[in-house]
Tab-separated table of C-alpha atoms and ligand atoms in Angstrom:
chain	number	residue	atom	x	y	z
D	1	MET	CA	90.344	92.701	117.510
D	2	THR	CA	89.367	90.041	115.024
D	3	ALA	CA	90.473	86.893	116.830
D	4	GLU	CA	88.017	84.654	114.965
D	5	ARG	CA	89.228	85.997	111.598
D	6	PRO	CA	92.974	86.519	112.123
D	7	THR	CA	94.019	89.144	109.577
D	8	ALA	CA	97.428	90.618	108.800
D	9	ALA	CA	98.389	93.638	106.729
D	10	ILE	CA	101.546	93.654	104.638
D	11	VAL	CA	102.880	97.139	103.894
D	12	PRO	CA	105.380	97.322	101.018
D	13	ALA	CA	107.525	100.335	101.962
D	14	ALA	CA	110.909	99.487	100.456
D	15	GLY	CA	110.730	101.637	97.287
D	16	ARG	CA	113.073	104.549	96.619
D	17	GLY	CA	110.401	106.953	95.389
D	18	GLU	CA	112.301	107.919	92.248
D	19	ARG	CA	109.327	109.684	90.653
D	20	LEU	CA	108.998	111.852	93.763
D	21	GLY	CA	112.486	113.239	93.149
D	22	PRO	CA	115.656	113.286	95.242
D	23	GLY	CA	115.361	112.769	98.988
D	24	ALA	CA	114.713	110.080	101.554
D	25	PRO	CA	113.012	106.810	100.552
D	26	LYS	CA	109.355	107.599	99.837
D	27	ALA	CA	107.968	105.842	102.942
D	28	LEU	CA	110.062	108.197	105.094
D	29	ARG	CA	109.105	111.427	103.323
D	30	LEU	CA	107.159	113.728	105.620
D	31	LEU	CA	103.480	114.608	105.369
D	32	GLY	CA	102.183	116.979	108.052
D	33	GLY	CA	105.338	116.261	110.074
D	34	ALA	CA	105.073	112.445	110.049
D	35	PRO	CA	106.485	109.930	107.543
D	36	LEU	CA	104.081	108.558	104.906
D	37	LEU	CA	104.574	105.071	106.364
D	38	VAL	CA	103.422	106.173	109.826
D	39	HIS	CA	100.199	107.610	108.368
D	40	ALA	CA	99.520	104.382	106.453
D	41	VAL	CA	100.171	102.186	109.495
D	42	ARG	CA	97.935	104.391	111.666
D	43	ALA	CA	95.059	104.007	109.194
D	44	LEU	CA	95.460	100.212	109.163
D	45	SER	CA	95.534	100.146	112.954
D	46	ALA	CA	92.513	102.487	113.225
D	47	SER	CA	90.409	100.130	111.070
D	48	HIS	CA	90.240	97.593	113.940
D	49	ALA	CA	90.316	94.923	111.239
D	50	ILE	CA	94.027	94.066	111.455
D	51	ASP	CA	95.787	91.910	114.073
D	52	LEU	CA	99.365	92.099	112.771
D	53	ILE	CA	101.177	94.537	110.458
D	54	ILE	CA	104.311	93.475	108.581
D	55	VAL	CA	106.265	96.335	107.008
D	56	ALA	CA	108.737	95.566	104.190
D	57	ALA	CA	111.297	98.358	104.613
D	58	PRO	CA	114.451	99.486	102.798
D	59	ILE	CA	117.214	97.213	104.072
D	60	ASP	CA	119.341	100.146	105.281
D	61	GLN	CA	116.474	101.695	107.303
D	62	LEU	CA	115.231	98.755	109.383
D	63	ASP	CA	116.212	100.070	112.830
D	64	LEU	CA	115.076	103.603	112.064
D	65	ILE	CA	111.675	102.331	110.916
D	66	ARG	CA	111.319	100.000	113.925
D	67	ASN	CA	111.889	103.026	116.181
D	68	LEU	CA	109.461	105.206	114.198
D	69	LEU	CA	106.680	102.660	114.558
D	70	ASP	CA	107.296	102.064	118.262
D	71	GLN	CA	104.548	104.464	119.379
D	72	PRO	CA	101.956	104.076	122.115
D	73	ASP	CA	99.026	105.008	119.822
D	74	LEU	CA	99.887	102.112	117.480
D	75	SER	CA	98.370	99.266	119.471
D	76	THR	CA	98.542	96.715	116.628
D	77	GLU	CA	101.514	94.306	116.686
D	78	ILE	CA	104.073	95.450	114.072
D	79	GLU	CA	107.009	93.610	112.506
D	80	VAL	CA	109.569	95.208	110.199
D	81	VAL	CA	111.375	93.035	107.651
D	82	ALA	CA	113.770	93.810	104.793
D	83	GLY	CA	112.061	94.450	101.454
D	84	GLY	CA	113.369	93.447	98.027
D	85	GLU	CA	114.277	94.792	94.601
D	86	SER	CA	110.688	95.094	93.401
D	87	ARG	CA	107.339	95.677	95.108
D	88	GLN	CA	106.410	92.084	94.363
D	89	GLU	CA	109.585	90.794	95.987
D	90	SER	CA	108.976	93.001	99.042
D	91	VAL	CA	105.484	91.508	99.487
D	92	ALA	CA	106.857	87.969	98.953
D	93	LEU	CA	109.508	88.542	101.646
D	94	ALA	CA	106.911	89.882	104.094
D	95	LEU	CA	104.712	86.829	103.414
D	96	LEU	CA	107.542	84.654	104.780
D	97	SER	CA	107.101	86.311	108.196
D	98	LEU	CA	103.371	85.634	108.584
D	99	SER	CA	102.572	83.728	111.741
D	100	PRO	CA	100.757	80.416	111.116
D	101	ASP	CA	97.453	81.525	112.653
D	102	ILE	CA	96.860	84.301	110.065
D	103	GLU	CA	94.055	83.414	107.624
D	104	PHE	CA	93.535	86.692	105.726
D	105	VAL	CA	96.019	89.213	104.348
D	106	LEU	CA	95.564	92.792	103.196
D	107	VAL	CA	98.396	94.364	101.193
D	108	HIS	CA	98.594	98.148	101.462
D	109	ASP	CA	101.128	100.539	99.879
D	110	ALA	CA	103.001	102.790	102.311
D	111	ALA	CA	102.652	105.311	99.483
D	112	ARG	CA	98.877	105.600	100.162
D	113	PRO	CA	99.130	107.377	103.529
D	114	LEU	CA	95.645	108.890	103.721
D	115	VAL	CA	93.608	105.773	103.029
D	116	PRO	CA	90.455	106.063	105.148
D	117	ALA	CA	90.271	103.428	107.905
D	118	GLU	CA	86.733	102.722	106.632
D	119	LEU	CA	88.118	101.546	103.270
D	120	VAL	CA	90.495	99.168	105.078
D	121	ALA	CA	87.540	97.828	107.066
D	122	SER	CA	85.414	97.413	103.900
D	123	VAL	CA	88.100	95.391	102.115
D	124	ALA	CA	88.600	93.215	105.193
D	125	ALA	CA	84.839	92.705	105.529
D	126	ALA	CA	84.564	91.644	101.876
D	127	VAL	CA	87.275	88.954	102.237
D	128	HIS	CA	85.862	87.835	105.574
D	129	ALA	CA	82.477	87.449	103.827
D	130	GLY	CA	83.931	84.787	101.522
D	131	ASN	CA	85.473	86.654	98.568
D	132	PRO	CA	89.001	85.225	98.143
D	133	ALA	CA	90.412	88.341	96.401
D	134	VAL	CA	89.078	91.901	96.777
D	135	VAL	CA	90.438	95.199	95.431
D	136	PRO	CA	89.131	98.773	95.719
D	137	GLY	CA	88.715	100.595	92.419
D	138	LEU	CA	87.426	103.876	91.023
D	139	PRO	CA	86.050	104.699	87.571
D	140	VAL	CA	88.701	106.148	85.231
D	141	VAL	CA	88.036	109.860	84.684
D	142	GLU	CA	90.435	110.683	81.832
D	143	THR	CA	90.009	109.655	78.203
D	144	VAL	CA	92.380	106.728	77.599
D	145	LYS	CA	94.147	106.230	74.263
D	146	GLN	CA	96.481	103.488	73.085
D	147	VAL	CA	99.517	104.732	71.130
D	148	ASP	CA	102.234	103.166	68.982
D	149	SER	CA	105.991	103.522	69.595
D	150	ASP	CA	105.916	106.946	67.825
D	151	ASP	CA	103.062	108.191	70.029
D	152	HIS	CA	100.488	108.049	67.244
D	153	VAL	CA	97.057	107.055	68.456
D	154	LEU	CA	96.014	103.508	67.628
D	155	ALA	CA	92.702	103.501	69.479
D	156	THR	CA	90.551	105.209	72.076
D	157	ILE	CA	89.641	102.763	74.817
D	158	ASP	CA	86.078	102.655	76.138
D	159	ARG	CA	86.689	103.760	79.719
D	160	ARG	CA	83.305	102.719	81.108
D	161	PRO	CA	84.361	99.188	82.085
D	162	LEU	CA	87.803	100.386	83.339
D	163	ARG	CA	88.699	100.825	87.023
D	164	ALA	CA	91.777	102.474	88.543
D	165	ILE	CA	92.803	100.045	91.268
D	166	GLN	CA	94.010	101.041	94.731
D	167	THR	CA	95.107	99.341	97.914
D	168	PRO	CA	94.478	97.797	100.404
D	169	GLN	CA	93.906	94.614	98.432
D	170	GLY	CA	92.539	91.733	100.476
D	171	PHE	CA	93.030	87.996	100.032
D	172	THR	CA	92.731	84.729	101.815
D	173	ARG	CA	96.229	83.811	102.848
D	174	ALA	CA	96.173	80.658	100.689
D	175	VAL	CA	95.197	82.548	97.521
D	176	LEU	CA	97.863	85.240	97.994
D	177	GLN	CA	100.614	82.783	98.899
D	178	SER	CA	99.953	80.462	95.976
D	179	ALA	CA	99.780	83.397	93.537
D	180	HIS	CA	103.196	84.623	94.752
D	181	ALA	CA	104.620	81.096	94.680
D	182	LEU	CA	103.620	80.761	91.004
D	183	THR	CA	105.397	83.938	89.851
D	184	ASP	CA	109.089	84.789	89.685
D	185	PRO	CA	109.395	88.410	90.905
D	186	HIS	CA	112.373	88.963	88.581
D	187	LYS	CA	110.322	88.042	85.496
D	188	SER	CA	106.823	89.294	86.274
D	189	SER	CA	105.458	92.667	85.215
D	190	ALA	CA	102.551	92.684	87.706
D	191	THR	CA	102.213	96.019	89.503
D	192	ASP	CA	99.827	94.756	92.169
D	193	ASP	CA	99.053	91.577	94.048
D	194	ALA	CA	95.670	91.081	92.411
D	195	GLY	CA	97.531	90.911	89.063
D	196	LEU	CA	99.362	87.818	90.313
D	197	VAL	CA	96.148	86.343	91.675
D	198	GLU	CA	94.461	86.857	88.274
D	199	LEU	CA	97.337	84.996	86.582
D	200	SER	CA	96.737	82.100	88.983
D	201	GLY	CA	93.171	81.848	87.612
D	202	GLN	CA	91.381	83.159	90.689
D	203	GLN	CA	88.505	85.636	90.308
D	204	VAL	CA	89.055	89.096	91.819
D	205	LEU	CA	86.191	91.280	93.072
D	206	VAL	CA	86.340	95.083	92.728
D	207	ILE	CA	84.576	97.084	95.457
D	208	PRO	CA	84.229	100.903	95.483
D	209	GLY	CA	87.542	102.620	96.216
D	210	HIS	CA	88.028	106.033	97.801
D	211	GLU	CA	89.525	109.220	96.343
D	212	GLU	CA	91.572	109.749	99.516
D	213	ALA	CA	93.313	106.393	99.054
D	214	PHE	CA	95.329	107.902	96.167
D	215	LYS	CA	98.997	106.961	95.797
D	216	VAL	CA	101.713	109.533	96.403
D	217	THR	CA	103.822	109.092	93.287
D	218	ARG	CA	104.844	112.527	91.951
D	219	PRO	CA	105.555	115.816	93.780
D	220	ILE	CA	102.041	117.131	93.000
D	221	ASP	CA	100.563	114.209	94.953
D	222	LEU	CA	102.343	115.408	98.106
D	223	VAL	CA	100.805	118.864	97.626
D	224	LEU	CA	97.355	117.250	97.455
D	225	ALA	CA	98.097	115.051	100.476
D	226	GLU	CA	99.231	118.044	102.561
D	227	ALA	CA	96.043	119.931	101.669
D	228	LEU	CA	93.826	116.964	102.485
D	229	LEU	CA	95.581	116.354	105.801
D	230	ALA	CA	95.259	120.047	106.729
D	231	ARG	CA	91.527	119.859	105.975
D	232	ARG	CA	91.159	116.728	108.107
D	233	ARG	CA	93.031	118.328	111.000
D	234	ALA	CA	90.966	121.523	110.735
D	235	SER	CA	87.799	119.448	111.002
D	236	GLY	CA	89.132	117.629	114.075
D	237	ILE	CA	90.090	114.342	112.403
D	238	VAL	CA	93.517	113.598	113.868
D	239	SER	CA	96.109	111.715	111.819
B	301	LIG	N1	107.856	99.111	97.085
B	301	LIG	C1	108.520	98.143	97.843
B	301	LIG	N2	109.687	97.579	97.370
B	301	LIG	C2	110.191	97.954	96.189
B	301	LIG	C3	109.518	98.921	95.390
B	301	LIG	C4	108.332	99.472	95.863
B	301	LIG	O1	108.086	97.802	98.939
B	301	LIG	N3	111.329	97.409	95.788
B	301	LIG	C5	106.656	99.751	97.641
B	301	LIG	C6	106.807	101.261	97.759
B	301	LIG	O2	107.541	101.586	98.949
B	301	LIG	C7	105.382	101.754	97.756
B	301	LIG	C8	104.632	100.677	96.961
B	301	LIG	O3	105.540	99.573	96.801
B	301	LIG	O4	104.823	101.832	99.064
B	301	LIG	C9	104.153	101.213	95.626
B	301	LIG	O5	105.270	101.481	94.795
B	301	LIG	P1	105.616	102.863	94.098
B	301	LIG	O6	104.536	103.854	94.284
B	301	LIG	O7	106.114	102.555	92.730
B	301	LIG	O8	106.829	103.383	95.038
B	301	LIG	P2	108.366	103.504	94.681
B	301	LIG	O9	108.807	102.264	93.974
B	301	LIG	O10	109.047	103.857	95.951
B	301	LIG	O11	108.364	104.768	93.722
B	301	LIG	P3	109.094	104.919	92.290
B	301	LIG	O12	108.534	103.807	91.435
B	301	LIG	O13	108.736	106.296	91.835
B	301	LIG	O14	110.576	104.740	92.571
B	302	LIG	MG1	107.969	101.798	92.007
């Protein structure tokens, strides 16, 4: 445990998963027999960097999710709260449940079920070392073009300084709370927490991300996740 650096993880899990197609809310979709959310929470717990996990869940699934997460192998304290209309609102609602002793917060998408515990630990270590805002990122591999409203190319963007940003994103509690307090979730277009922190004027550090921390967004991502999980299980890594 990290008693001298009390750290919570907020897990936004209240999305519908529309791009994944019809079915249960995305956090409850199965991967290797367990819901995506359970995989994500296990990885956070396995990092040994997190003292409290707050899950923002779909409002109609609170009891079901509380039961799902009530497992003996999940030793970390877990709270389940109702999420909101947007990811940002879900994180803001979870922030309201933080106990006063928490000093650091990692925000991790339920939709990134196979995040390695080592990446969680690296992000936590970087905020504990004095960086107020830390995000994992990977170089962009595709060529990126900007287009106009008729899909004609306006420009090709130099991808070398670009990073595709993942979660968990780590912050001091004060930095994350003031960034959320400054932004109305109904008006903002930020797709991650670091985006809000940037708007508040705070510098954000990018550390190396991990390919296995990819987000399950479209059906093909579940195919990749199943294959990766099968490979992990075959090599004796249980998840
Ligand atoms: N999320 C949330 N509350 C919302 C919307 C999203 O907590 N109102 C969470 C999702 O559950 C997910 C994470 O934010 O863990 C990243 O969002 P995304 O991948 O966009 O998931 P969904 O919004 O569920 O998917 P889609 O946009 O395809 O509907
Ligand atoms: Mg979404």
